[in-house]
PDB file of N, CA, C and O in Angstrom:
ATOM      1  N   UNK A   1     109.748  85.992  73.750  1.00 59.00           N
ATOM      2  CA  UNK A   1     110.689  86.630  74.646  1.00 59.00           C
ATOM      3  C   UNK A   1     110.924  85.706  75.840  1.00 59.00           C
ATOM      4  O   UNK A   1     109.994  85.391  76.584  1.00 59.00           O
ATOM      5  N   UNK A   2     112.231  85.257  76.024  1.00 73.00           N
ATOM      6  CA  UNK A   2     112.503  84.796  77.179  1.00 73.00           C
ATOM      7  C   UNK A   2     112.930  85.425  78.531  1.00 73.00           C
ATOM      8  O   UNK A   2     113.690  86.390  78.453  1.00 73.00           O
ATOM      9  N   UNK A   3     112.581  85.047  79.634  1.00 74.00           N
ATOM     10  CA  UNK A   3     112.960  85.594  81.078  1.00 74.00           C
ATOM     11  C   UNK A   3     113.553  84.469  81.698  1.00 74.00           C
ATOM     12  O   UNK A   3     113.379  83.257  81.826  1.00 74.00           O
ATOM     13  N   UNK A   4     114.381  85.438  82.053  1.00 85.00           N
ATOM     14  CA  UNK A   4     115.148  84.388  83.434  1.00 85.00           C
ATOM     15  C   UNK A   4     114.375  84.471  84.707  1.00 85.00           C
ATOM     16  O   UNK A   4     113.709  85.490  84.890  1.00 85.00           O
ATOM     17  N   UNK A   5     114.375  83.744  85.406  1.00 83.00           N
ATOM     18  CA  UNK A   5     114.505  82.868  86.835  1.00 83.00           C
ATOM     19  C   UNK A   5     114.447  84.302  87.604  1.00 83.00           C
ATOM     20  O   UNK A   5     113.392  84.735  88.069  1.00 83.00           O
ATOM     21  N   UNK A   6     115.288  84.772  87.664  1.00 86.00           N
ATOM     22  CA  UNK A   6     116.058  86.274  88.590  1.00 86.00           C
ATOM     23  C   UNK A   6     114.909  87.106  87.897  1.00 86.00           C
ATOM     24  O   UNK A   6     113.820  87.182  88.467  1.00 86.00           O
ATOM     25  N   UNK A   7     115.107  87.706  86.738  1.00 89.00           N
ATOM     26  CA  UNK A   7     114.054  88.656  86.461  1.00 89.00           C
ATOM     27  C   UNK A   7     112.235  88.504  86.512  1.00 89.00           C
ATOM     28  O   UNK A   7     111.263  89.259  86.515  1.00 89.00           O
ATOM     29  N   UNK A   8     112.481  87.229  86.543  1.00 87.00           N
ATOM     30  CA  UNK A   8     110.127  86.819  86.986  1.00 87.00           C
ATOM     31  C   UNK A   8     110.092  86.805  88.133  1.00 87.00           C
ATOM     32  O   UNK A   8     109.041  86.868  88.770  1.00 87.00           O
ATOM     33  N   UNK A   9     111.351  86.712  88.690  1.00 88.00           N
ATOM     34  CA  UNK A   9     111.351  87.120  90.511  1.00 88.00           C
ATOM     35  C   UNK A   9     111.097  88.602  90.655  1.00 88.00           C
ATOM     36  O   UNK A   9     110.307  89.108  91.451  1.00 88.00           O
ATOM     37  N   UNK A  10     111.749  89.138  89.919  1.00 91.00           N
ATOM     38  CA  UNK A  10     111.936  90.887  89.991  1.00 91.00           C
ATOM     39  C   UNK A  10     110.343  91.118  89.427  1.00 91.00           C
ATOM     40  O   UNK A  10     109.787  92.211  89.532  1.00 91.00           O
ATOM     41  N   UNK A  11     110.058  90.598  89.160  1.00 92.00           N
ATOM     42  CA  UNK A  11     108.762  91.502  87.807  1.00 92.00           C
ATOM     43  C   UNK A  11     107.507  90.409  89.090  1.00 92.00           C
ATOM     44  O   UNK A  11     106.415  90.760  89.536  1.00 92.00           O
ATOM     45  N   UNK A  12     107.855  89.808  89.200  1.00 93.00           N
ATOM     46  CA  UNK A  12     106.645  89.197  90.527  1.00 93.00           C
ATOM     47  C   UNK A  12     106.619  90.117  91.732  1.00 93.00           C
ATOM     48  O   UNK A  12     105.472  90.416  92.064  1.00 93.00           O
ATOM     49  N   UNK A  13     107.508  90.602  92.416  1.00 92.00           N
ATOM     50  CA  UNK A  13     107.727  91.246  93.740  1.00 92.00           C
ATOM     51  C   UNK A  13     107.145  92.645  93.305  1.00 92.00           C
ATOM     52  O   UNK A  13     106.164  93.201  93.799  1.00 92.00           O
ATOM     53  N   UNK A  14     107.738  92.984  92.547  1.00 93.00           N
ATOM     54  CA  UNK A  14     107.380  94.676  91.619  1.00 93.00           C
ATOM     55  C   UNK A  14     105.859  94.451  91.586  1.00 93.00           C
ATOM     56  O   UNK A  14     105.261  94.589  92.653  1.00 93.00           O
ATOM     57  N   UNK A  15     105.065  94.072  90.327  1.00 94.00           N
ATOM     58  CA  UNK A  15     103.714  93.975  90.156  1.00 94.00           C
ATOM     59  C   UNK A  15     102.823  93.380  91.446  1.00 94.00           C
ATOM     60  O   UNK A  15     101.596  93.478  91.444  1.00 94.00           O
ATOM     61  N   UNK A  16     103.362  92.921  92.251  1.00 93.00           N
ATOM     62  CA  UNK A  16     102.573  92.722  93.514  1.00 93.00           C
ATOM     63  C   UNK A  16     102.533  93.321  93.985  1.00 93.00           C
ATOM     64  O   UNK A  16     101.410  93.561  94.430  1.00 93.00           O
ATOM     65  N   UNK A  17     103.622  94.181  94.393  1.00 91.00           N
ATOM     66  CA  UNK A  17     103.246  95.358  95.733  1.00 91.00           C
ATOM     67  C   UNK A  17     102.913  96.342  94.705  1.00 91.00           C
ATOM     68  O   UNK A  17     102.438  97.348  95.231  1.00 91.00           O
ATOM     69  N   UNK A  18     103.000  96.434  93.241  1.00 93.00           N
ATOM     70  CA  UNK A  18     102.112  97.733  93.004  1.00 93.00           C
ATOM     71  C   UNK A  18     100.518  97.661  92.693  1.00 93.00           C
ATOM     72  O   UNK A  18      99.699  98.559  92.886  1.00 93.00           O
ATOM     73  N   UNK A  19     100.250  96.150  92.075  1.00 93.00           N
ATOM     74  CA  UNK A  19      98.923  95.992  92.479  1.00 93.00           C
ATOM     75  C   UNK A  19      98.501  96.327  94.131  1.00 93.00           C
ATOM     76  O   UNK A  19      97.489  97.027  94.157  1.00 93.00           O
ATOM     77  N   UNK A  20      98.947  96.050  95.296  1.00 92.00           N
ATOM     78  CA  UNK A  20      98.607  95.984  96.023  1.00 92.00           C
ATOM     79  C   UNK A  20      98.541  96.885  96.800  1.00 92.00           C
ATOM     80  O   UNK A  20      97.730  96.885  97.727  1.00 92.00           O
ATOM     81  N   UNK A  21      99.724  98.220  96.487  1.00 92.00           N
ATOM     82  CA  UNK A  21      99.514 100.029  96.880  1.00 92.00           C
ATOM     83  C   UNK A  21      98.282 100.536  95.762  1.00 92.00           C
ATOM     84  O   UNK A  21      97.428 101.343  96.129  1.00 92.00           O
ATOM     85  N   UNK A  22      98.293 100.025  94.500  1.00 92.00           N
ATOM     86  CA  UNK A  22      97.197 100.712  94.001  1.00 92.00           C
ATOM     87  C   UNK A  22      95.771 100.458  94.491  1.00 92.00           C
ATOM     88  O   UNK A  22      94.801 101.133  94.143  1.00 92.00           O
ATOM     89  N   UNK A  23      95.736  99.416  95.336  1.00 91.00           N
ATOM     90  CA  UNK A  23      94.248  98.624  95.803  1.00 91.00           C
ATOM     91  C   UNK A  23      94.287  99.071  97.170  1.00 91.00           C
ATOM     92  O   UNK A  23      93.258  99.124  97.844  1.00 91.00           O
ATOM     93  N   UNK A  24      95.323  99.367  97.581  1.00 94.00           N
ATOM     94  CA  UNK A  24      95.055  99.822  99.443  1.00 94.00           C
ATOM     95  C   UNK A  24      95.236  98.186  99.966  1.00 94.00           C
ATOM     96  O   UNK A  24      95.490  98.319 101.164  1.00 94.00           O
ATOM     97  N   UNK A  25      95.233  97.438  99.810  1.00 92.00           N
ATOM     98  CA  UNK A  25      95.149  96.368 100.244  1.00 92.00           C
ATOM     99  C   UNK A  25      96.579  95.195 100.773  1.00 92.00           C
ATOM    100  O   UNK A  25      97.419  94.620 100.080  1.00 92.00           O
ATOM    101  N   UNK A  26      96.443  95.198 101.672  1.00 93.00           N
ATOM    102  CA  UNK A  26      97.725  94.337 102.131  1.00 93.00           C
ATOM    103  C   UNK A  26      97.678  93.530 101.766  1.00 93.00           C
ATOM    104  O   UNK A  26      96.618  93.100 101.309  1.00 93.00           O
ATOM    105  N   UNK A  27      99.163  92.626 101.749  1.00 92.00           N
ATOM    106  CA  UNK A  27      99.715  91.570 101.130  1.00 92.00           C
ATOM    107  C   UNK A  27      99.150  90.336 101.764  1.00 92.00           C
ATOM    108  O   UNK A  27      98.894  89.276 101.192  1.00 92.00           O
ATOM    109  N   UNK A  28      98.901  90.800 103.767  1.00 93.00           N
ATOM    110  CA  UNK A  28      98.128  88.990 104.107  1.00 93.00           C
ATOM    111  C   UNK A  28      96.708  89.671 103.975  1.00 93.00           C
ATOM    112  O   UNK A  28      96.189  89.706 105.090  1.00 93.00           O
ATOM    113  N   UNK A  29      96.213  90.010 103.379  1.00 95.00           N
ATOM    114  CA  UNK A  29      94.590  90.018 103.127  1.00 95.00           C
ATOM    115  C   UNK A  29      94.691  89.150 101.541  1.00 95.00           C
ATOM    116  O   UNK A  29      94.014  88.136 101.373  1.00 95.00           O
ATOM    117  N   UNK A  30      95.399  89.564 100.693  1.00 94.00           N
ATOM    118  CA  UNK A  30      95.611  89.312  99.199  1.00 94.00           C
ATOM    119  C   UNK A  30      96.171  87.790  99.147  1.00 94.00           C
ATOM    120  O   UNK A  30      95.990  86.994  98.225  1.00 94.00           O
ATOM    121  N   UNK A  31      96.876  87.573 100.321  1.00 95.00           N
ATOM    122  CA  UNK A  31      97.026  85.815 100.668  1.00 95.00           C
ATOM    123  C   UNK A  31      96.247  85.275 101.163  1.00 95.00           C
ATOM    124  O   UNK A  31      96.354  84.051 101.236  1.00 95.00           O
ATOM    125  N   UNK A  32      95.579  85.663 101.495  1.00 96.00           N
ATOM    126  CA  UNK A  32      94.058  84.886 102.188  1.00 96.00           C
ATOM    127  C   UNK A  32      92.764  84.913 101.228  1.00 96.00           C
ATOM    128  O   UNK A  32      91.844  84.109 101.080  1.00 96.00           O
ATOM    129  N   UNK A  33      93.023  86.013 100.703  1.00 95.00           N
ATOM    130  CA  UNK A  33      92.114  85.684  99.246  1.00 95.00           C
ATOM    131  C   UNK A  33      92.166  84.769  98.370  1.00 95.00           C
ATOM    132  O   UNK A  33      91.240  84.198  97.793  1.00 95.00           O
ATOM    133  N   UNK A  34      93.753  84.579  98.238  1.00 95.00           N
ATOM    134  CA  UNK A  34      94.285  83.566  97.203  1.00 95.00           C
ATOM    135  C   UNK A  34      94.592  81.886  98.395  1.00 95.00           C
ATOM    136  O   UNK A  34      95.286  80.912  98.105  1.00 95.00           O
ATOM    137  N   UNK A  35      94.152  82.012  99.098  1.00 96.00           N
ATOM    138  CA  UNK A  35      94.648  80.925  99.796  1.00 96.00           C
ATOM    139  C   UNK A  35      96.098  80.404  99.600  1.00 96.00           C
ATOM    140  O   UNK A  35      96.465  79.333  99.115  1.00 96.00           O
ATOM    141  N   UNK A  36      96.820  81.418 100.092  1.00 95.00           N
ATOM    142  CA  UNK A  36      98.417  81.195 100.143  1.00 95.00           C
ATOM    143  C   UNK A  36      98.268  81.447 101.372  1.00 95.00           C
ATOM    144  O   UNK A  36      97.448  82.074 102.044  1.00 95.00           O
ATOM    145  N   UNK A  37      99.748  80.503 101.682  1.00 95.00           N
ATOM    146  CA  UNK A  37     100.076  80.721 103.042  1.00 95.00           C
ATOM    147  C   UNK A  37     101.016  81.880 102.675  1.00 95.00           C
ATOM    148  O   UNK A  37     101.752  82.116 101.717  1.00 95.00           O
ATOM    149  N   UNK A  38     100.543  82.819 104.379  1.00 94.00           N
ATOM    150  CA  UNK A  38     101.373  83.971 104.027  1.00 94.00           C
ATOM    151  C   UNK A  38     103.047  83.896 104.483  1.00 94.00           C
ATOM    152  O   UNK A  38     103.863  84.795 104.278  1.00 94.00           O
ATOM    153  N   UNK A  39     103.252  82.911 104.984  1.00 95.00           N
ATOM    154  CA  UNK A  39     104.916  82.951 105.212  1.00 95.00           C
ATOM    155  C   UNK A  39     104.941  82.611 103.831  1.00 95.00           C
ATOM    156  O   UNK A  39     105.649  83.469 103.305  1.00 95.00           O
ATOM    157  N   UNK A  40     104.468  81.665 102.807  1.00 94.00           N
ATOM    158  CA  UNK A  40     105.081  81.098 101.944  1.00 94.00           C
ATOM    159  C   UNK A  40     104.795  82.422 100.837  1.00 94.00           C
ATOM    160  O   UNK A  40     105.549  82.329  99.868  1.00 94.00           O
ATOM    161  N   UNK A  41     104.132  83.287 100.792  1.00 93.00           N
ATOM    162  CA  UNK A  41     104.213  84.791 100.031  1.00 93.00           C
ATOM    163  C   UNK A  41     105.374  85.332 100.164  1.00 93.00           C
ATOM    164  O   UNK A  41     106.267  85.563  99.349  1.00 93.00           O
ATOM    165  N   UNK A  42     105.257  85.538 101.429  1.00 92.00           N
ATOM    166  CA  UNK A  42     107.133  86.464 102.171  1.00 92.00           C
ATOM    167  C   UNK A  42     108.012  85.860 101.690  1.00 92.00           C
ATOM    168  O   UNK A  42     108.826  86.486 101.012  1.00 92.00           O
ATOM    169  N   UNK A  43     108.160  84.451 101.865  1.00 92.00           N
ATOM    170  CA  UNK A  43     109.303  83.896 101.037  1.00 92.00           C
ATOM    171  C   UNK A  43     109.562  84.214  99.580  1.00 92.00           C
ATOM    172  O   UNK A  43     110.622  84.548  99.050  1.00 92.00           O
ATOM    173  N   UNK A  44     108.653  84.081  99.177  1.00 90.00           N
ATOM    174  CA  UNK A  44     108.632  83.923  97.504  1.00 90.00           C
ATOM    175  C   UNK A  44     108.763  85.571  96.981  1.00 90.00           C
ATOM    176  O   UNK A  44     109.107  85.820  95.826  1.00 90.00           O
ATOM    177  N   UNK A  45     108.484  86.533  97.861  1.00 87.00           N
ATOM    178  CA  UNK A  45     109.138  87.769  97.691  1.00 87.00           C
ATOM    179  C   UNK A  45     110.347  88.176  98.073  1.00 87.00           C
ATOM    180  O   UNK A  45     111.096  88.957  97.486  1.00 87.00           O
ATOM    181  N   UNK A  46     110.544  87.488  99.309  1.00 87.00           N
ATOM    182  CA  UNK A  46     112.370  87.999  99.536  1.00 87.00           C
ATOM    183  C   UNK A  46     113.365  86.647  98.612  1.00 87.00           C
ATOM    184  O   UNK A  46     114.583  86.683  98.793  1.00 87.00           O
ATOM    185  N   UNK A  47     112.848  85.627  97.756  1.00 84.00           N
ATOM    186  CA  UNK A  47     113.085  85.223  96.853  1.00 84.00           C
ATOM    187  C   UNK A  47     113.736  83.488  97.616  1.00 84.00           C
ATOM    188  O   UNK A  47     114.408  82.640  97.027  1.00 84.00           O
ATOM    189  N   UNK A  48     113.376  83.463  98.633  1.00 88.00           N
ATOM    190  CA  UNK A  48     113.408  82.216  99.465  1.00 88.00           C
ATOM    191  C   UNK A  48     112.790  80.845  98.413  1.00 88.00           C
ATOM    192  O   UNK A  48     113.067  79.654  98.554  1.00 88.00           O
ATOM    193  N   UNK A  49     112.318  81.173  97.860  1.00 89.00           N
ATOM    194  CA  UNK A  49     110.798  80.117  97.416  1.00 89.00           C
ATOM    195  C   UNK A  49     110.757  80.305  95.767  1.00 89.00           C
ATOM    196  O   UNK A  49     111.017  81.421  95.318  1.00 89.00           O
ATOM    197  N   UNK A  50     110.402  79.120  94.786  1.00 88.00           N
ATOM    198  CA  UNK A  50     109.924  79.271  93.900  1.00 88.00           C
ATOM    199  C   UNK A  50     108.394  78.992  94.028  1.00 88.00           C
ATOM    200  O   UNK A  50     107.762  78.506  94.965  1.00 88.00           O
ATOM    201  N   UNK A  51     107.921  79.516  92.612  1.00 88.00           N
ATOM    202  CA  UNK A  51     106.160  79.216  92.554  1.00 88.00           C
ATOM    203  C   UNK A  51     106.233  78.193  91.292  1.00 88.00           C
ATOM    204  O   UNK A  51     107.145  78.155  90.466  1.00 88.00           O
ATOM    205  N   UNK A  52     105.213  77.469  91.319  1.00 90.00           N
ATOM    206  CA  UNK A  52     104.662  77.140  89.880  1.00 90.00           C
ATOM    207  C   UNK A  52     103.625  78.251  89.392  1.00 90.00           C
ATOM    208  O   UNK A  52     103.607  79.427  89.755  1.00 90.00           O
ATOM    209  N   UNK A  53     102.669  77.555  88.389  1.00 92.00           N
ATOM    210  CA  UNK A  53     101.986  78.469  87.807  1.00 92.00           C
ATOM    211  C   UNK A  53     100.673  78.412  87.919  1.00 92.00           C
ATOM    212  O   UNK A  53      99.820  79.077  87.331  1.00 92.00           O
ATOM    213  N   UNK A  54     100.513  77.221  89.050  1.00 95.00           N
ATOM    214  CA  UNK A  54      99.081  77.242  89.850  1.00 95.00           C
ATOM    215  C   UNK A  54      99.191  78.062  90.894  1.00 95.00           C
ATOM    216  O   UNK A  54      98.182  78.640  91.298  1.00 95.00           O
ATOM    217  N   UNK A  55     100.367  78.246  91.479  1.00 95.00           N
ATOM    218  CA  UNK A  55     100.442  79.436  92.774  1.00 95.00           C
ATOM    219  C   UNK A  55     100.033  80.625  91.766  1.00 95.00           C
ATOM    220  O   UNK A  55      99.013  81.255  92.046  1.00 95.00           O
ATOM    221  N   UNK A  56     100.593  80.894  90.875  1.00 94.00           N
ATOM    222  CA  UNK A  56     100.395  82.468  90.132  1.00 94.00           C
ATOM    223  C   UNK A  56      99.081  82.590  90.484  1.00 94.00           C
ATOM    224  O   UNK A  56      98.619  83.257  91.409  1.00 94.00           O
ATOM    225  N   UNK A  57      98.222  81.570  89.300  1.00 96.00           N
ATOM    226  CA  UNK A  57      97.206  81.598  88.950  1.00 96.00           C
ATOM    227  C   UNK A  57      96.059  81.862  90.160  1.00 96.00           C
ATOM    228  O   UNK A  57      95.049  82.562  90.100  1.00 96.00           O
ATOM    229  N   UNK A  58      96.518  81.143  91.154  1.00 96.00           N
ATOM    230  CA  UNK A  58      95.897  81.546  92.821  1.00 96.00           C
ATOM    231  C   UNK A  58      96.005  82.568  93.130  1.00 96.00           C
ATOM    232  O   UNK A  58      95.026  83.205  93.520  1.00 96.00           O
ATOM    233  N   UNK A  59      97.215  83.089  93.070  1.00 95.00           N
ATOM    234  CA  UNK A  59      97.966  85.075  93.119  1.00 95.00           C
ATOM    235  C   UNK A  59      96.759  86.054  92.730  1.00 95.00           C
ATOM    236  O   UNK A  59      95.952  86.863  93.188  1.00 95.00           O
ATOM    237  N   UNK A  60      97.279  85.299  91.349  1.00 96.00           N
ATOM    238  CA  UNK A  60      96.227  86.697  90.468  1.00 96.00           C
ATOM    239  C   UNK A  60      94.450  86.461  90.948  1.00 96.00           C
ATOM    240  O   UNK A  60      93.707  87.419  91.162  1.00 96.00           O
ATOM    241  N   UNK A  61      94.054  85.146  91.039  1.00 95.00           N
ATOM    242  CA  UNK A  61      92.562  85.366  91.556  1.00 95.00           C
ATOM    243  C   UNK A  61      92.730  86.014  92.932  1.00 95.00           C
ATOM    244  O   UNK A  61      91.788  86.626  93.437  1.00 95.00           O
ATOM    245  N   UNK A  62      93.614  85.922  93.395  1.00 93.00           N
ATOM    246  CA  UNK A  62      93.431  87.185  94.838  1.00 93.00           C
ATOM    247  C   UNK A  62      93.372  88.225  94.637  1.00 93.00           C
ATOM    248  O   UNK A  62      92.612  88.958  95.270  1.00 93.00           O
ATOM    249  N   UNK A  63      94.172  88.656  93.666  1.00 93.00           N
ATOM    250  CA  UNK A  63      94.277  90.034  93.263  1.00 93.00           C
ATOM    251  C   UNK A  63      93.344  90.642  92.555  1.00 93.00           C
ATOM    252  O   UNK A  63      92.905  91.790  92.631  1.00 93.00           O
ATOM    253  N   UNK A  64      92.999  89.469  91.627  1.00 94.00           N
ATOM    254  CA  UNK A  64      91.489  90.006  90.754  1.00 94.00           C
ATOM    255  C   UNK A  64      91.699  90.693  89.502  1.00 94.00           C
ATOM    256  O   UNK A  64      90.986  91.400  88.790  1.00 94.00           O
ATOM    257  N   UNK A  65      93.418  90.092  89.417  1.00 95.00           N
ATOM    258  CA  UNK A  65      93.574  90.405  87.717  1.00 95.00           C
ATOM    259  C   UNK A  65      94.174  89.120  87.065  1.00 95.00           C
ATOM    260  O   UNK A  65      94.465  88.067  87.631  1.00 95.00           O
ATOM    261  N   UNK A  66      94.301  89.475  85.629  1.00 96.00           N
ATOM    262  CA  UNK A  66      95.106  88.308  85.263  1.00 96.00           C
ATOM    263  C   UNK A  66      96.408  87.876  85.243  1.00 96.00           C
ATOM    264  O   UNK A  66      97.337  88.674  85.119  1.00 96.00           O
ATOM    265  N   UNK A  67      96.641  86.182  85.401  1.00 95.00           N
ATOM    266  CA  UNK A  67      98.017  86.200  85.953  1.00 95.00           C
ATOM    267  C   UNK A  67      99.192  86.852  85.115  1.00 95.00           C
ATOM    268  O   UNK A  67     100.347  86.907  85.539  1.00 95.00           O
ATOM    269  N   UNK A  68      98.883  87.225  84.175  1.00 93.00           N
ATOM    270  CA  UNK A  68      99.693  88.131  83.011  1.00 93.00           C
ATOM    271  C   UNK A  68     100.195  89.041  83.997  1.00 93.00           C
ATOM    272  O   UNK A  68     101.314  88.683  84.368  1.00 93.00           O
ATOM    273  N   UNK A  69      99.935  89.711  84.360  1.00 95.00           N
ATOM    274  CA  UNK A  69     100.120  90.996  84.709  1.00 95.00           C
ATOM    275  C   UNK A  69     100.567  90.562  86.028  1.00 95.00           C
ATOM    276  O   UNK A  69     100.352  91.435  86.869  1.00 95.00           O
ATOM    277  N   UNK A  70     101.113  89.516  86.491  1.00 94.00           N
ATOM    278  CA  UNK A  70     102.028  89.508  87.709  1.00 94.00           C
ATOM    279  C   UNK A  70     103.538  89.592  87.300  1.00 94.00           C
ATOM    280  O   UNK A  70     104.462  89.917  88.045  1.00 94.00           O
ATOM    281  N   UNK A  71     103.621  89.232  85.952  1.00 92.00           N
ATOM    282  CA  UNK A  71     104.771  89.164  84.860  1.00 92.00           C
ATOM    283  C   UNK A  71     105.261  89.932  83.915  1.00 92.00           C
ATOM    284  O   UNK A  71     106.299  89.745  83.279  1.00 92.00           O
ATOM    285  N   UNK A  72     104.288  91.058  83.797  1.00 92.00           N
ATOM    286  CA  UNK A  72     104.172  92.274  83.130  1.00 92.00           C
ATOM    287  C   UNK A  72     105.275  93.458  83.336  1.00 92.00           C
ATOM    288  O   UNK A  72     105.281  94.246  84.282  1.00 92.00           O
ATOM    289  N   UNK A  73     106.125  93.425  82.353  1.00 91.00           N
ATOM    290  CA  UNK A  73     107.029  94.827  82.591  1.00 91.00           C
ATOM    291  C   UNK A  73     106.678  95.958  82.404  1.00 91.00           C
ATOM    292  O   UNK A  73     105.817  96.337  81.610  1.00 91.00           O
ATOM    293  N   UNK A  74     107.741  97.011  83.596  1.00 87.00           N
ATOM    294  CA  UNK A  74     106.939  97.971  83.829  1.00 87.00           C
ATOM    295  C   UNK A  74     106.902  98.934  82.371  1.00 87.00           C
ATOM    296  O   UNK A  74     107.557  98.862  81.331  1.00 87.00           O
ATOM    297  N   UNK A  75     106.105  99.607  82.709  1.00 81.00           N
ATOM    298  CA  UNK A  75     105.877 100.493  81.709  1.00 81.00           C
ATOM    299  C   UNK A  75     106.720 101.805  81.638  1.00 81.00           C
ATOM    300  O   UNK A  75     106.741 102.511  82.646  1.00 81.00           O
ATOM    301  N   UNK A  76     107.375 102.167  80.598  1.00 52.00           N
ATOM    302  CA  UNK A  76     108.628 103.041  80.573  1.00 52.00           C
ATOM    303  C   UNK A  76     108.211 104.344  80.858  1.00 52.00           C
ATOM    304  O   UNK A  76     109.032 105.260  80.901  1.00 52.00           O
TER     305      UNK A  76
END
């Protein structure tokens, strides 16, 4: 299955803030876990910024799941 550009943006912003309401946990605590800079988070959510897939991979060890599931559609 292929994704566009626009939609791993959509499915990144989505699975982050719902990992991150389901954990109680804010977005600059979850960047400081992952050692992201947190302007460069904000960006990459209001869609300013691309990531590679070592940023993910940094993402998801903040988060403490796998980077799958930053990419994961929602469930119907």
């Amino acid at each position: 299955m292929s994704v566009s550009r626009e939609r791993a943006a959509e499915l990144l912003t989505h699975n982050l803030r719902r990992l991150t309401a389901a954990s109680h946990t804010p977005l600059t605590v979850i960047a400081d876990r992952a050692g992201i800079d947190r302007r460069e988070l904000f960006a990459v959510l209001a869609g300013e910024q691309d990531v590679d897939l070592d940023w993910l991979y940094q993402l998801a060890d903040g988060l403490g799941v796998p980077a799958s599931e930053l990419l994961r559609e929602p469930d119907e």
